[in-house]
Coordinates of N, CA and C in Angstrom, one line a residue:
M1 N 115.9 84.1 104.8 CA 115.6 85.4 105.4 C 114.1 85.4 105.8
T2 N 113.9 85.8 107.0 CA 112.5 85.9 107.5 C 111.8 87.1 106.9
K3 N 110.6 86.8 106.4 CA 109.7 87.8 105.8 C 109.2 88.7 106.8
R4 N 109.0 90.0 106.4 CA 108.5 91.0 107.4 C 107.1 91.4 107.1
I5 N 106.3 91.5 108.2 CA 104.9 91.9 108.0 C 104.6 93.0 109.0
L6 N 103.8 94.0 108.5 CA 103.3 95.1 109.3 C 101.8 94.9 109.4
A7 N 101.3 94.8 110.6 CA 99.8 94.7 110.8 C 99.3 96.0 111.3
V8 N 98.3 96.6 110.6 CA 97.8 97.9 111.0 C 96.3 97.8 111.3
D9 N 96.0 98.1 112.6 CA 94.6 98.1 113.0 C 94.5 98.9 114.3
D10 N 93.4 99.7 114.5 CA 93.3 100.5 115.6 C 92.7 99.8 116.8
H11 N 92.4 98.5 116.7 CA 91.9 97.7 117.8 C 93.0 96.7 118.2
E12 N 93.4 96.8 119.5 CA 94.5 95.9 120.0 C 94.1 94.5 119.9
L13 N 92.9 94.1 120.1 CA 92.5 92.7 120.0 C 92.8 92.1 118.6
N14 N 92.5 92.8 117.6 CA 92.8 92.4 116.3 C 94.2 92.2 116.0
L15 N 95.1 93.1 116.5 CA 96.5 93.0 116.4 C 97.0 91.8 117.2
E16 N 96.4 91.5 118.3 CA 96.9 90.3 119.1 C 96.5 89.0 118.4
I17 N 95.4 89.0 117.7 CA 95.0 87.8 116.9 C 96.0 87.6 115.8
V18 N 96.4 88.6 115.1 CA 97.3 88.5 114.0 C 98.7 88.1 114.5
K19 N 99.1 88.6 115.6 CA 100.4 88.2 116.2 C 100.4 86.7 116.6
A20 N 99.3 86.3 117.2 CA 99.2 84.9 117.6 C 99.3 84.0 116.4
Y21 N 98.7 84.4 115.3 CA 98.7 83.6 114.0 C 100.0 83.5 113.3
L22 N 100.8 84.6 113.4 CA 101.9 84.8 112.5 C 103.3 84.9 113.2
K23 N 103.3 85.0 114.5 CA 104.6 85.3 115.2 C 105.7 84.3 115.1
D24 N 105.3 83.1 114.9 CA 106.4 82.0 114.8 C 107.1 82.0 113.4
D25 N 106.5 82.6 112.4 CA 107.0 82.4 111.0 C 107.4 83.7 110.4
Y26 N 107.1 84.8 111.0 CA 107.4 86.1 110.3 C 107.9 87.1 111.4
E27 N 108.7 88.1 110.9 CA 109.1 89.2 111.7 C 107.9 90.2 111.6
L28 N 107.3 90.5 112.7 CA 106.0 91.2 112.8 C 106.1 92.5 113.6
L29 N 105.7 93.6 113.0 CA 105.5 94.8 113.7 C 104.0 95.2 113.6
T30 N 103.6 96.1 114.5 CA 102.2 96.6 114.4 C 102.1 98.1 114.4
A31 N 101.0 98.6 113.9 CA 100.8 100.1 114.0 C 99.3 100.2 114.3
K32 N 98.9 101.3 114.9 CA 97.5 101.5 115.3 C 96.8 102.6 114.6
S33 N 97.5 103.1 113.5 CA 96.8 104.1 112.7 C 97.5 104.1 111.3
G34 N 96.8 104.7 110.4 CA 97.4 104.8 109.0 C 98.6 105.7 109.1
E35 N 98.6 106.8 109.8 CA 99.8 107.7 109.9 C 101.0 106.9 110.5
E36 N 100.7 106.2 111.6 CA 101.8 105.4 112.2 C 102.4 104.4 111.2
A37 N 101.5 103.7 110.5 CA 101.9 102.7 109.5 C 102.8 103.3 108.5
L38 N 102.5 104.5 108.0 CA 103.3 105.1 106.9 C 104.7 105.4 107.5
E39 N 104.8 105.8 108.8 CA 106.1 106.1 109.4 C 106.9 104.8 109.5
V40 N 106.3 103.7 110.1 CA 106.9 102.4 110.3 C 107.4 101.8 109.0
I41 N 106.6 101.9 108.0 CA 106.9 101.3 106.7 C 108.3 101.8 106.1
K42 N 108.5 103.0 106.3 CA 109.7 103.6 105.7 C 111.0 102.9 106.1
D43 N 111.1 102.6 107.4 CA 112.3 101.9 108.0 C 112.2 100.4 108.0
F44 N 111.0 99.9 108.2 CA 110.8 98.5 108.3 C 110.8 97.7 107.0
K45 N 110.3 98.4 106.0 CA 110.2 97.8 104.6 C 109.6 96.4 104.6
P46 N 108.3 96.3 105.0 CA 107.7 95.0 105.1 C 107.5 94.4 103.7
D47 N 107.5 93.0 103.7 CA 107.1 92.3 102.5 C 105.6 92.3 102.3
A48 N 104.8 92.4 103.4 CA 103.4 92.5 103.4 C 102.9 93.5 104.4
V49 N 101.8 94.1 104.1 CA 101.1 95.0 105.1 C 99.6 94.5 105.2
L50 N 99.3 94.1 106.4 CA 97.9 93.7 106.7 C 97.2 94.9 107.2
L51 N 96.2 95.4 106.5 CA 95.6 96.7 106.7 C 94.1 96.7 106.9
D52 N 93.8 97.3 108.1 CA 92.4 97.5 108.4 C 91.9 98.7 107.6
I53 N 90.6 98.8 107.3 CA 90.0 99.9 106.6 C 89.5 101.0 107.5
M54 N 88.8 100.6 108.5 CA 88.1 101.6 109.4 C 89.1 102.0 110.5
M55 N 89.7 103.1 110.3 CA 90.6 103.7 111.4 C 90.5 105.2 111.4
P56 N 90.7 105.8 112.6 CA 90.7 107.3 112.6 C 91.8 107.9 111.8
G57 N 91.6 109.1 111.4 CA 92.6 109.7 110.5 C 92.6 109.1 109.1
L58 N 93.8 108.7 108.7 CA 93.9 108.0 107.3 C 93.2 106.7 107.4
D59 N 92.2 106.4 106.5 CA 91.7 105.1 106.5 C 92.5 104.1 105.7
G60 N 92.2 102.9 105.7 CA 93.0 101.9 105.0 C 93.1 102.1 103.5
Y61 N 92.0 102.5 102.9 CA 92.0 102.8 101.5 C 93.1 103.8 101.1
E62 N 93.1 104.9 101.9 CA 94.1 106.0 101.6 C 95.5 105.5 101.9
V63 N 95.7 104.8 102.9 CA 97.0 104.2 103.2 C 97.5 103.3 102.0
C64 N 96.6 102.5 101.6 CA 96.9 101.6 100.5 C 97.3 102.4 99.2
R65 N 96.5 103.4 98.9 CA 96.8 104.3 97.7 C 98.1 104.9 97.9
L66 N 98.4 105.5 99.0 CA 99.7 106.1 99.3 C 100.9 105.2 99.1
L67 N 100.7 104.0 99.7 CA 101.8 102.9 99.6 C 102.1 102.6 98.1
K68 N 101.0 102.3 97.4 CA 101.1 101.9 96.0 C 101.6 103.0 95.1
A69 N 101.5 104.2 95.5 CA 101.9 105.4 94.7 C 103.4 105.7 94.9
D70 N 104.0 105.2 96.0 CA 105.4 105.5 96.4 C 106.3 104.4 95.8
E71 N 107.2 104.8 94.9 CA 108.0 103.8 94.2 C 109.0 103.1 95.2
D72 N 109.3 103.6 96.3 CA 110.1 102.9 97.3 C 109.3 101.9 98.1
L73 N 108.0 102.1 98.2 CA 107.2 101.2 99.0 C 106.2 100.3 98.3
C74 N 106.0 100.6 97.0 CA 104.9 99.9 96.3 C 105.1 98.4 96.1
S75 N 106.3 97.9 96.4 CA 106.5 96.4 96.3 C 105.9 95.7 97.4
S76 N 105.6 96.3 98.5 CA 104.9 95.6 99.6 C 103.6 95.2 99.2
V77 N 103.3 93.9 99.5 CA 102.0 93.3 99.3 C 101.0 93.9 100.3
V78 N 99.8 94.3 99.9 CA 98.8 94.8 100.8 C 97.6 93.9 100.8
I79 N 97.4 93.4 102.0 CA 96.2 92.5 102.3 C 95.3 93.3 103.2
I80 N 94.1 93.6 102.7 CA 93.1 94.3 103.6 C 92.4 93.2 104.4
L81 N 92.4 93.5 105.7 CA 91.7 92.7 106.7 C 90.6 93.6 107.3
T82 N 89.3 93.4 107.0 CA 88.3 94.3 107.4 C 87.0 93.6 107.7
A83 N 86.1 94.2 108.5 CA 84.8 93.7 108.7 C 83.8 94.1 107.5
K84 N 84.3 95.0 106.7 CA 83.5 95.4 105.5 C 83.4 94.4 104.5
A85 N 82.3 93.7 104.3 CA 82.2 92.5 103.5 C 81.4 92.7 102.2
M86 N 80.9 93.9 102.0 CA 80.0 94.1 100.8 C 80.9 94.2 99.5
P87 N 80.3 93.7 98.4 CA 81.1 93.7 97.2 C 81.7 95.0 96.8
D88 N 80.9 96.1 97.0 CA 81.4 97.4 96.6 C 82.6 97.8 97.5
E89 N 82.6 97.4 98.7 CA 83.8 97.7 99.6 C 85.0 96.9 99.1
R90 N 84.8 95.7 98.8 CA 85.9 94.8 98.2 C 86.5 95.5 97.0
Q91 N 85.6 95.9 96.1 CA 86.1 96.5 94.9 C 86.8 97.8 95.1
K92 N 86.4 98.6 96.1 CA 87.0 99.8 96.5 C 88.5 99.5 97.0
G93 N 88.6 98.4 97.7 CA 90.0 98.0 98.2 C 90.9 97.6 97.0
I94 N 90.3 96.8 96.1 CA 91.1 96.4 94.9 C 91.5 97.7 94.1
D95 N 90.5 98.6 93.9 CA 90.8 99.8 93.2 C 91.9 100.7 93.8
A96 N 92.0 100.6 95.2 CA 93.0 101.3 95.9 C 94.4 100.7 95.8
G97 N 94.4 99.5 95.2 CA 95.7 98.8 95.0 C 96.0 97.6 95.9
A98 N 95.0 97.2 96.7 CA 95.2 96.0 97.5 C 95.4 94.7 96.7
D99 N 96.3 93.9 97.2 CA 96.5 92.6 96.5 C 95.6 91.5 96.9
A100 N 95.0 91.7 98.1 CA 94.0 90.7 98.5 C 93.1 91.4 99.5
Y101 N 91.9 90.8 99.8 CA 90.9 91.4 100.6 C 90.2 90.3 101.4
L102 N 90.5 90.2 102.7 CA 89.9 89.2 103.6 C 89.0 89.9 104.6
T103 N 87.9 89.2 104.9 CA 86.9 89.8 105.8 C 87.1 89.2 107.2
K104 N 86.8 90.0 108.2 CA 86.9 89.5 109.6 C 85.5 88.9 109.9
P105 N 85.4 87.9 110.7 CA 86.6 87.1 111.2 C 87.2 86.2 110.1
F106 N 88.5 86.1 110.2 CA 89.2 85.3 109.2 C 89.8 84.1 110.0
R107 N 90.1 83.0 109.2 CA 90.7 81.9 109.9 C 92.2 82.0 109.7
K108 N 92.9 81.3 110.7 CA 94.3 81.3 110.7 C 94.9 80.8 109.3
D109 N 94.4 79.7 108.9 CA 94.9 79.1 107.6 C 94.6 80.0 106.4
E110 N 93.5 80.7 106.4 CA 93.1 81.6 105.4 C 94.1 82.8 105.3
L111 N 94.4 83.4 106.4 CA 95.4 84.5 106.5 C 96.8 84.0 106.0
R112 N 97.2 82.9 106.6 CA 98.6 82.4 106.3 C 98.7 82.0 104.8
D113 N 97.7 81.3 104.3 CA 97.7 80.9 102.9 C 97.7 82.2 102.0
S114 N 97.0 83.2 102.3 CA 97.0 84.4 101.5 C 98.4 85.1 101.5
I115 N 99.0 85.1 102.7 CA 100.3 85.7 102.8 C 101.3 84.9 102.0
S116 N 101.3 83.6 102.2 CA 102.2 82.7 101.5 C 102.1 82.8 99.9
A117 N 100.9 82.9 99.5 CA 100.7 83.0 98.0 C 101.2 84.3 97.4
L118 N 101.2 85.4 98.2 CA 101.5 86.7 97.7 C 103.0 87.1 97.9
I119 N 103.7 86.6 98.9 CA 105.1 87.0 99.1 C 106.1 85.9 98.9

């Protein structure tokens, strides 16, 4: 069974990069906001969510907290993909419930290895 991934980012270029890296091995959907992600997740039930932090409306930290607090959705792995590289930001992501934290720009093998290790 093909694993499902939801990529969430408000920048189309970032979503296109993720699609190019993962399209051959995963069923992939995208969302451009935290609110849209929460709607998509309910029906799509992804194995992993690749989540940007800096988005209008609900930021990635809040989306992660909401996912991890929902007993129907909390089994999805959350991998934060962000330009925020400071240690306190990384800790904030882990405290929100993220399973991994990768900084942009990331390498294809780095992303694929993180996903494989977690799902």
